[in-house]
Coordinates of C-alpha atoms and ligand atoms in Angstrom, one line a residue:
M19 CA 0.0 0.0 0.0
S20 CA 1.9 3.0 -1.2
D21 CA -0.5 5.6 0.4
S22 CA -0.7 3.9 3.8
R23 CA 1.5 6.7 4.9
R24 CA -0.9 9.4 3.8
E25 CA -2.6 10.8 6.8
T26 CA -6.3 10.7 6.9
T27 CA -8.2 13.1 9.1
L28 CA -11.9 12.8 9.9
R29 CA -12.2 16.5 9.2
G30 CA -10.6 15.9 5.7
L31 CA -12.8 12.9 5.0
L32 CA -16.0 14.6 6.1
L33 CA -15.2 17.9 4.3
G34 CA -14.3 15.9 1.2
S35 CA -17.4 13.8 1.2
L36 CA -19.7 16.7 2.1
L37 CA -18.2 19.6 0.2
G38 CA -17.6 17.8 -3.1
P39 CA -21.2 17.0 -3.8
L40 CA -22.4 20.3 -2.3
L41 CA -20.1 22.2 -4.6
G42 CA -21.3 20.2 -7.6
L43 CA -24.9 20.7 -6.6
L44 CA -24.3 24.5 -6.3
V45 CA -22.6 24.7 -9.6
V46 CA -25.5 22.8 -11.4
A47 CA -28.1 24.8 -9.5
T48 CA -26.4 28.1 -10.3
G49 CA -25.9 27.1 -13.9
V50 CA -29.6 26.2 -14.3
S51 CA -30.9 29.3 -12.8
F52 CA -28.4 31.4 -14.6
Y53 CA -29.5 29.8 -17.9
G54 CA -33.1 30.5 -17.1
A55 CA -32.5 34.1 -16.1
R56 CA -30.5 34.7 -19.2
L57 CA -33.3 33.3 -21.3
A58 CA -35.8 35.6 -19.7
A59 CA -33.5 38.6 -20.0
T60 CA -32.9 37.9 -23.7
H61 CA -36.6 37.7 -24.3
A62 CA -37.1 41.1 -22.6
F63 CA -34.2 42.7 -24.5
D64 CA -35.5 41.2 -27.8
R65 CA -39.0 42.7 -27.2
V66 CA -37.4 46.1 -26.6
L67 CA -35.3 45.7 -29.7
M68 CA -38.5 45.5 -31.8
D69 CA -40.1 48.6 -30.2
P70 CA -39.2 50.9 -33.2
V71 CA -40.8 48.5 -35.7
Q72 CA -44.4 49.8 -35.3
A73 CA -43.3 53.5 -35.5
L74 CA -41.4 52.7 -38.7
S75 CA -44.1 50.7 -40.3
Q76 CA -46.6 53.5 -39.8
R77 CA -44.4 55.9 -41.7
V78 CA -43.9 53.8 -44.8
V79 CA -46.2 55.2 -47.5
V80 CA -46.7 54.9 -51.2
Q81 CA -45.4 57.9 -53.1
N82 CA -45.5 58.0 -56.9
G83 CA -46.2 54.3 -56.9
K84 CA -43.1 53.7 -54.7
L85 CA -42.8 52.8 -51.1
V86 CA -40.8 55.4 -49.1
L87 CA -40.1 56.1 -45.4
Q88 CA -41.5 59.4 -44.3
M89 CA -39.6 60.1 -41.1
S90 CA -37.4 63.1 -40.1
P91 CA -33.8 62.4 -39.3
E92 CA -34.4 63.7 -35.8
T93 CA -37.1 61.1 -35.1
L94 CA -34.9 58.4 -36.5
H95 CA -32.1 59.6 -34.3
T96 CA -34.4 59.4 -31.3
L97 CA -35.5 55.9 -32.2
F98 CA -32.1 54.4 -32.7
T99 CA -29.8 56.1 -30.3
H100 CA -29.3 54.4 -27.0
V101 CA -27.2 55.2 -24.1
Y102 CA -24.8 52.2 -24.4
D103 CA -25.5 50.5 -27.7
V104 CA -25.3 51.3 -31.3
A105 CA -28.5 50.4 -33.3
W106 CA -29.2 50.0 -37.0
F107 CA -32.3 49.4 -39.2
Q108 CA -33.4 48.7 -42.7
I109 CA -36.7 48.4 -44.4
L110 CA -37.1 46.2 -47.5
D111 CA -40.0 45.6 -49.8
A112 CA -41.4 42.2 -50.6
R113 CA -38.6 41.7 -53.2
H114 CA -35.9 42.5 -50.6
Q115 CA -35.1 45.9 -52.2
Q116 CA -34.1 48.4 -49.6
I117 CA -36.6 51.2 -49.0
A118 CA -34.7 52.8 -46.2
G119 CA -32.0 52.1 -43.6
N120 CA -28.4 52.3 -42.5
M121 CA -27.3 48.7 -42.7
N122 CA -27.2 45.9 -45.1
L123 CA -27.7 42.5 -43.6
P124 CA -29.1 39.6 -45.6
V125 CA -32.6 38.7 -44.6
P126 CA -33.6 35.1 -43.8
D127 CA -36.2 33.4 -45.9
R128 CA -39.7 32.5 -44.9
L129 CA -40.4 35.4 -42.6
S130 CA -43.7 35.7 -40.8
S131 CA -45.5 38.4 -38.8
K132 CA -43.8 36.9 -35.8
P133 CA -40.4 38.5 -35.2
R134 CA -37.3 36.4 -35.6
F135 CA -34.1 37.0 -33.7
Y136 CA -30.6 35.9 -34.4
D137 CA -27.0 36.9 -33.7
A138 CA -24.8 38.5 -36.4
V139 CA -21.8 40.7 -36.9
I140 CA -21.9 44.2 -38.2
R141 CA -18.7 46.1 -38.8
G142 CA -16.8 43.7 -36.6
A143 CA -19.3 44.1 -33.7
N144 CA -21.4 41.3 -32.3
V145 CA -25.1 42.3 -32.7
R146 CA -28.5 41.0 -32.0
V147 CA -30.8 41.2 -35.0
G148 CA -34.6 41.2 -35.1
V149 CA -36.5 40.9 -38.3
V150 CA -40.3 40.8 -39.0
R151 CA -42.7 41.0 -41.8
V152 CA -45.2 43.8 -41.5
R153 CA -48.3 44.4 -43.6
L154 CA -48.9 48.2 -44.0
D155 CA -52.3 49.7 -43.4
S156 CA -54.3 49.4 -46.7
D157 CA -54.1 52.5 -48.8
P158 CA -57.7 53.7 -49.4
L159 CA -56.6 56.0 -52.3
V160 CA -54.9 53.3 -54.3
G161 CA -57.4 50.7 -53.3
N162 CA -54.9 48.0 -53.8
E163 CA -54.2 45.3 -51.4
A164 CA -51.9 46.8 -48.7
P165 CA -48.2 46.0 -49.5
E166 CA -45.9 44.1 -47.1
V167 CA -42.4 45.3 -45.9
I168 CA -39.6 43.6 -44.0
I169 CA -38.2 45.6 -41.1
Q170 CA -34.9 44.6 -39.7
V171 CA -33.3 46.1 -36.6
A172 CA -30.0 45.4 -34.9
E173 CA -28.1 46.5 -31.9
T174 CA -24.8 45.9 -30.2
L175 CA -24.7 43.7 -27.1
I176 CA -23.2 46.1 -24.6
R177 CA -26.3 46.5 -22.4
R178 CA -27.1 42.8 -22.7
D179 CA -23.5 41.8 -21.7
R180 CA -23.6 44.2 -18.8
N181 CA -26.8 42.7 -17.6
L182 CA -25.4 39.3 -18.0
Y183 CA -22.4 40.1 -15.7
E184 CA -24.7 41.6 -13.1
L185 CA -26.8 38.6 -13.3
M186 CA -23.8 36.3 -12.9
A187 CA -22.5 38.3 -9.9
L188 CA -25.9 38.2 -8.4
M189 CA -26.1 34.4 -8.6
I190 CA -22.5 33.5 -7.8
T191 CA -22.3 35.6 -4.7
P192 CA -25.0 33.7 -2.7
A193 CA -23.6 30.4 -4.0
L194 CA -20.1 31.3 -2.7
L195 CA -21.6 32.4 0.6
V196 CA -23.4 29.1 0.9
V197 CA -20.1 27.2 0.2
L198 CA -18.1 29.3 2.7
T199 CA -20.8 29.0 5.3
A200 CA -20.9 25.3 4.7
I201 CA -17.1 24.9 5.1
A202 CA -17.2 26.9 8.3
M203 CA -20.1 25.0 9.7
V204 CA -18.7 21.6 8.8
S205 CA -15.3 22.5 10.2
F206 CA -16.9 23.8 13.4
G207 CA -19.3 20.9 13.6
I208 CA -16.5 18.4 13.2
G209 CA -14.3 20.1 15.8
H210 CA -17.3 20.1 18.1
G211 CA -18.2 16.5 17.3
L212 CA -14.6 15.3 17.9
K213 CA -14.5 16.8 21.4
P214 CA -15.5 13.5 23.0
L215 CA -12.6 11.8 21.2
D216 CA -10.3 14.4 22.6
A217 CA -11.7 13.9 26.1
L218 CA -11.2 10.2 25.7
R219 CA -7.6 10.7 24.5
Q220 CA -6.9 12.9 27.5
E221 CA -8.4 10.4 30.0
I222 CA -6.2 7.6 28.6
A223 CA -3.1 9.8 28.2
N224 CA -3.3 11.0 31.8
R225 CA -3.4 7.5 33.2
S226 CA -0.4 5.7 34.6
W227 CA 0.1 2.1 33.6
H228 CA -1.1 1.1 37.1
D229 CA -4.5 2.4 36.5
L230 CA -6.4 -0.3 34.6
H231 CA -10.0 0.6 35.6
P232 CA -12.4 0.8 32.7
V233 CA -13.0 4.0 30.8
N234 CA -16.5 5.4 31.4
E235 CA -18.3 4.6 28.1
M236 CA -21.6 6.2 29.0
S237 CA -20.4 9.8 28.7
A238 CA -19.1 9.1 25.2
P239 CA -21.3 9.4 22.0
L240 CA -22.8 6.2 20.7
E241 CA -20.4 6.1 17.8
I242 CA -17.3 5.9 19.9
R243 CA -18.7 3.5 22.4
P244 CA -17.6 0.3 20.6
V245 CA -14.0 1.6 20.6
I246 CA -14.3 2.2 24.4
V247 CA -15.9 -1.2 25.0
A248 CA -13.1 -2.9 23.1
L249 CA -10.5 -0.8 25.0
N250 CA -12.1 -1.7 28.3
Q251 CA -12.1 -5.4 27.3
L252 CA -8.4 -5.1 26.7
L253 CA -7.8 -3.3 30.0
A254 CA -9.8 -6.0 31.8
D255 CA -7.8 -8.7 30.1
L256 CA -4.6 -6.9 31.0
A257 CA -5.6 -6.5 34.6
H258 CA -6.5 -10.1 34.8
V259 CA -3.1 -11.2 33.4
L260 CA -1.3 -8.8 35.8
D261 CA -3.3 -10.1 38.7
T262 CA -2.6 -13.7 37.8
Q263 CA 1.1 -13.0 37.5
Q264 CA 1.2 -11.2 40.8
R265 CA -0.7 -14.0 42.5
F266 CA 1.7 -16.5 41.1
L267 CA 4.7 -14.5 42.2
A268 CA 3.3 -14.0 45.7
N269 CA 2.4 -17.7 46.0
A270 CA 5.8 -18.8 44.7
A271 CA 7.6 -16.5 47.1
H272 CA 5.4 -17.5 50.0
Q273 CA 5.8 -21.3 49.2
L274 CA 9.6 -20.8 49.1
R275 CA 9.8 -19.3 52.6
T276 CA 8.9 -22.3 54.6
P277 CA 11.4 -24.8 53.1
L278 CA 14.0 -22.0 53.2
A279 CA 13.4 -21.5 56.9
G280 CA 13.8 -25.2 57.5
L281 CA 16.9 -25.3 55.5
Q282 CA 18.4 -22.4 57.4
T283 CA 17.6 -24.1 60.8
Q284 CA 19.2 -27.4 59.6
V285 CA 22.3 -25.6 58.4
E286 CA 22.6 -23.7 61.7
L287 CA 22.4 -26.9 63.6
L288 CA 25.0 -28.6 61.5
L289 CA 27.3 -25.6 61.8
R290 CA 27.0 -25.8 65.6
D291 CA 27.8 -29.6 65.7
S292 CA 30.5 -29.7 63.1
R293 CA 34.0 -30.3 64.2
S294 CA 35.9 -29.9 60.9
D295 CA 36.9 -26.3 60.0
E296 CA 36.6 -27.1 56.4
T297 CA 33.0 -28.3 56.8
R298 CA 32.2 -25.2 58.9
D299 CA 33.5 -22.9 56.2
A300 CA 31.4 -24.6 53.6
L301 CA 28.4 -24.5 55.9
R302 CA 28.8 -20.8 56.5
V303 CA 28.6 -20.2 52.8
V304 CA 25.5 -22.3 52.6
L305 CA 24.0 -20.4 55.5
D306 CA 24.8 -17.1 53.9
T307 CA 23.3 -18.1 50.6
T308 CA 20.2 -19.4 52.4
R309 CA 19.7 -16.1 54.1
R310 CA 20.2 -14.3 50.9
V311 CA 17.5 -16.4 49.2
T312 CA 15.2 -16.0 52.1
H313 CA 15.6 -12.3 51.9
L314 CA 14.9 -12.4 48.2
A315 CA 11.7 -14.5 48.8
N316 CA 10.6 -12.0 51.4
Q317 CA 11.2 -9.0 49.2
L318 CA 9.4 -10.7 46.2
L319 CA 6.4 -11.3 48.4
A320 CA 6.4 -7.8 49.6
L321 CA 6.7 -6.4 46.1
A322 CA 3.9 -8.6 44.9
R323 CA 1.7 -7.4 47.7
A324 CA 2.5 -3.8 47.1
E325 CA 1.7 -3.9 43.4
P326 CA -1.7 -2.8 42.1
G327 CA -4.1 -5.7 42.1
G328 CA -1.6 -7.5 44.3
S329 CA -3.1 -10.2 46.5
H330 CA -2.9 -7.9 49.5
L331 CA -6.0 -5.6 49.6
L332 CA -5.2 -2.3 51.2
N333 CA -6.6 -1.9 54.7
M334 CA -6.6 1.8 55.0
Q335 CA -6.9 3.4 58.4
Y336 CA -5.6 6.4 60.2
I337 CA -2.1 5.8 61.4
N338 CA 0.2 7.9 63.5
L339 CA 3.6 7.9 61.7
A340 CA 5.4 8.4 65.1
D341 CA 3.7 5.2 66.4
L342 CA 4.6 3.3 63.3
V343 CA 8.3 4.2 63.7
E344 CA 8.2 3.1 67.3
L345 CA 7.0 -0.4 66.4
D346 CA 10.3 -1.7 65.1
M347 CA 12.6 0.7 66.9
A348 CA 14.1 -1.8 69.2
M349 CA 15.2 -4.1 66.4
W350 CA 16.8 -1.3 64.5
L351 CA 18.6 0.0 67.6
A352 CA 20.1 -3.4 68.1
R353 CA 21.4 -3.5 64.5
A354 CA 22.7 0.1 64.8
Q355 CA 24.5 -0.7 68.0
A356 CA 26.1 -3.8 66.4
R357 CA 27.6 -1.4 63.7
N358 CA 28.3 1.4 66.1
I359 CA 25.8 3.6 64.3
D360 CA 24.1 6.6 66.0
L361 CA 20.4 5.9 65.2
G362 CA 18.2 8.8 66.4
F363 CA 14.5 9.7 66.1
E364 CA 12.7 13.0 65.8
L365 CA 9.1 12.1 66.0
E366 CA 6.1 14.4 65.9
P367 CA 2.6 12.9 65.8
V368 CA 1.1 13.1 62.4
M369 CA -1.9 11.2 61.1
V370 CA -2.0 9.7 57.6
E371 CA -4.4 7.4 56.0
A372 CA -2.5 4.2 55.2
D373 CA -2.2 0.5 55.3
M374 CA -0.3 -0.4 58.5
L375 CA 1.5 -3.4 57.1
Q376 CA 2.5 -1.8 53.8
L377 CA 3.7 1.4 55.5
G378 CA 5.7 -0.7 57.9
E379 CA 7.2 -2.6 55.0
M380 CA 8.2 0.7 53.3
L381 CA 9.8 2.2 56.4
G382 CA 11.5 -1.1 57.2
N383 CA 13.2 -1.1 53.7
L384 CA 14.3 2.5 54.1
V385 CA 15.9 2.0 57.5
D386 CA 17.4 -1.3 56.4
N387 CA 19.1 0.5 53.5
A388 CA 20.4 3.2 55.9
L389 CA 21.7 0.6 58.3
R390 CA 23.3 -1.4 55.5
Y391 CA 25.0 1.3 53.5
T392 CA 26.0 3.8 56.2
Q393 CA 29.6 3.2 57.4
E394 CA 30.4 2.2 61.0
G395 CA 30.2 5.2 63.3
G396 CA 27.7 6.9 61.0
V397 CA 24.5 8.8 61.9
I398 CA 21.0 7.9 61.0
T399 CA 17.9 9.9 61.8
V400 CA 14.3 8.9 61.4
R401 CA 11.7 11.7 61.4
S402 CA 8.0 12.2 61.3
R403 CA 6.3 15.6 61.2
Y404 CA 3.4 17.6 59.9
D405 CA 4.3 20.3 57.4
G406 CA 1.1 21.0 55.5
A407 CA 1.5 17.3 54.6
G408 CA 2.5 14.2 56.5
I409 CA 6.2 13.7 56.2
L410 CA 8.3 10.6 56.9
E411 CA 12.1 10.9 56.5
V412 CA 15.1 8.6 56.9
E413 CA 18.4 10.4 56.7
D414 CA 21.9 9.1 56.9
N415 CA 25.4 10.4 56.4
G416 CA 26.6 7.4 54.4
P417 CA 27.8 7.3 50.8
G418 CA 24.4 8.5 49.4
I419 CA 23.2 7.8 45.8
P420 CA 24.6 9.9 42.9
E421 CA 21.8 12.0 41.4
A422 CA 22.1 10.3 38.1
Q423 CA 21.2 6.9 39.7
R424 CA 18.2 8.1 41.8
E425 CA 15.7 7.1 39.1
K426 CA 17.5 3.8 38.4
V427 CA 17.6 2.6 42.0
L428 CA 13.8 2.5 41.9
E429 CA 13.9 -0.1 39.2
R430 CA 13.5 -3.8 40.2
F431 CA 16.7 -5.7 40.8
Y432 CA 18.8 -2.6 40.3
R433 CA 21.7 -2.3 42.7
I434 CA 24.5 0.2 42.5
E435 CA 27.6 -1.7 41.5
G436 CA 29.9 -2.6 44.4
S437 CA 27.1 -2.2 47.0
P438 CA 27.9 -4.3 50.0
G439 CA 25.6 -6.9 51.6
N440 CA 23.3 -9.5 50.2
G441 CA 20.5 -7.2 48.9
C442 CA 18.7 -8.1 45.8
G443 CA 17.8 -4.6 44.5
L444 CA 14.1 -4.8 45.3
G445 CA 13.9 -2.6 48.4
L446 CA 13.4 0.8 46.8
S447 CA 11.1 -0.7 44.2
I448 CA 8.9 -1.8 47.1
V449 CA 9.2 1.6 48.7
A450 CA 8.2 3.3 45.4
E451 CA 5.3 0.9 44.9
I452 CA 3.9 1.5 48.3
A453 CA 4.3 5.3 48.1
R454 CA 2.4 5.2 44.8
S455 CA -0.5 3.1 46.2
H456 CA -0.8 5.5 49.0
H457 CA -0.7 8.5 46.7
A458 CA 2.4 9.7 48.5
R459 CA 5.4 11.4 46.9
L460 CA 8.8 9.7 47.2
Q461 CA 11.8 12.0 47.1
I462 CA 15.4 10.9 47.1
L463 CA 17.5 13.9 48.3
T464 CA 20.8 14.9 49.5
P465 CA 20.8 16.0 53.2
A466 CA 21.5 19.6 54.2
S467 CA 24.9 18.5 55.3
G468 CA 25.7 17.6 51.7
R469 CA 26.7 14.1 52.5
G470 CA 24.6 10.9 52.7
L471 CA 21.0 10.2 51.7
L472 CA 17.7 11.7 52.7
V473 CA 14.6 9.7 51.6
R474 CA 11.4 11.6 52.2
V475 CA 7.8 10.4 51.7
V476 CA 5.1 13.1 51.5
F477 CA 1.5 12.2 52.3
A478 CA -0.7 14.9 50.9
S479 CA -3.7 14.0 52.9
A480 CA -2.6 14.2 56.5
S481 CA -3.3 16.1 59.7
G482 CA -1.0 17.2 62.4
L483 CA -3.1 16.3 65.3
P484 CA -3.8 12.7 66.3
H485 CA -7.3 11.6 65.4
A486 CA -9.5 10.7 68.3
Ligands
ADP28 N1 20.7 4.8 52.3 C1 21.4 4.5 51.2 N2 22.7 4.9 51.1 C2 23.4 4.6 50.0 N3 23.0 3.9 49.0 C3 21.8 3.4 49.1 C4 20.9 3.7 50.2 N4 19.7 3.1 50.0 C5 19.8 2.4 48.8 N5 21.1 2.6 48.2 C6 21.5 2.1 46.9 O1 20.4 1.8 46.1 C7 20.5 0.5 45.6 C8 19.1 -0.1 45.6 O2 18.5 -0.2 46.9 P1 17.5 -1.3 47.1 O3 16.4 -1.1 46.1 O4 17.0 -1.2 48.5 O5 18.2 -2.6 46.8 P2 19.2 -3.4 47.7 O6 19.3 -2.7 49.1 O7 18.7 -4.8 47.8 O8 20.5 -3.4 47.0 C9 21.4 -0.2 46.6 O9 22.1 -1.2 46.0 C10 22.3 0.9 47.1 O10 23.4 0.9 46.3
MG29 MG1 17.6 -2.4 50.2

């Protein structure tokens, strides 16, 4: 298909299919009425052309047995002088001998008392000619039968042409107006009619990939609904696939945890009872790997739960961020102490609407990262406060994350090269996922001191005072 690349627009299609025929119709209609009007005008002009005939015929008399025109040059002048056109005449007897006149055009045969009209050329000018046979009033003196004469008149076409142009302008102007109005109306109508499509486009464009709920089809015009229905079907299928995948992942991760825990216990027992140094070294590697895999299974499960449509339904309630931090405080303090890290808390009460387990998971991952990546002797501070929004912060003075990597670290399984520990790169993905499902903003910043990392989660809907 060579013109598959040609763009088609609805506006173009509609304008083409409407305006083509409309234009044709107008041309035909204008042509027909123009033809009719011209015919009527020609008749009227022809009748006026013959006006002098009667005056002429009354002045043709028999003199000395010959027909002559008895008319003063002044009267003739009046009869044949027009404002625009030049006019001529001639009077002939029955044998076509000229009696009077100032032109010399051949006369057609078989004339009757009904005027005949035709076009001709006189001295290079296009003219309209009228010719008629007139029986003179019978001459009582001679007593003969009244003689017949042929009277021929001609005039140039200036007035007729002028009239024709006026007529044309008169007919084309409204036709053009109709066309222009039609174009304007069709254009406007199409723009107006396409508004729902634009609204639909915006609704879809504004969505994130997480949002797979169906598009409202009822507000769209009937013609677009099939498209929306098909789109909604696709969205539903997609949501189903995602859901199945997440369920599978969550199940798999969950199923892995029990045997892994058993494995870990067994290895720990073996390690305790083993006498050979070689075996103990090998067992330590096994234990370390087992812990790493357990951590991975736990993180996978957390991620699957945090994802939209994940098996975990959000249980939203009002939570005091300060209380949340205190839940796991003891465990973190123990870990901090082991690494000689100064872990501090600056907690103000602030209520946010959240899922307790998910928010705990998020905070746990942030503190875990800080404890993992901050050097021995470092400082970590966890904060909660109300600042027009609910704010949860974990700040450390460790190595931090280079600005260029701050988007990347949110990706799944992404770890900064050379990072210590047995992480799997899912922690910050989980944090981002939970922030998103809570409509909270996640910011990865550099602390005011210029060193370390400050991760801030901002909950827009929050209040500074604890709810009753
Ligand atoms: N507090 C932090 N200080 C320095 N680097 C961090 C911090 N938190 C996360 N990172 C970096 O971001 C990467 C991604 O973190 P995360 O998603 O939690 O995965 P993981 O901790 O399993 O490696 C880590 O590998 C680490 O390099
Ligand atoms: Mg981590």
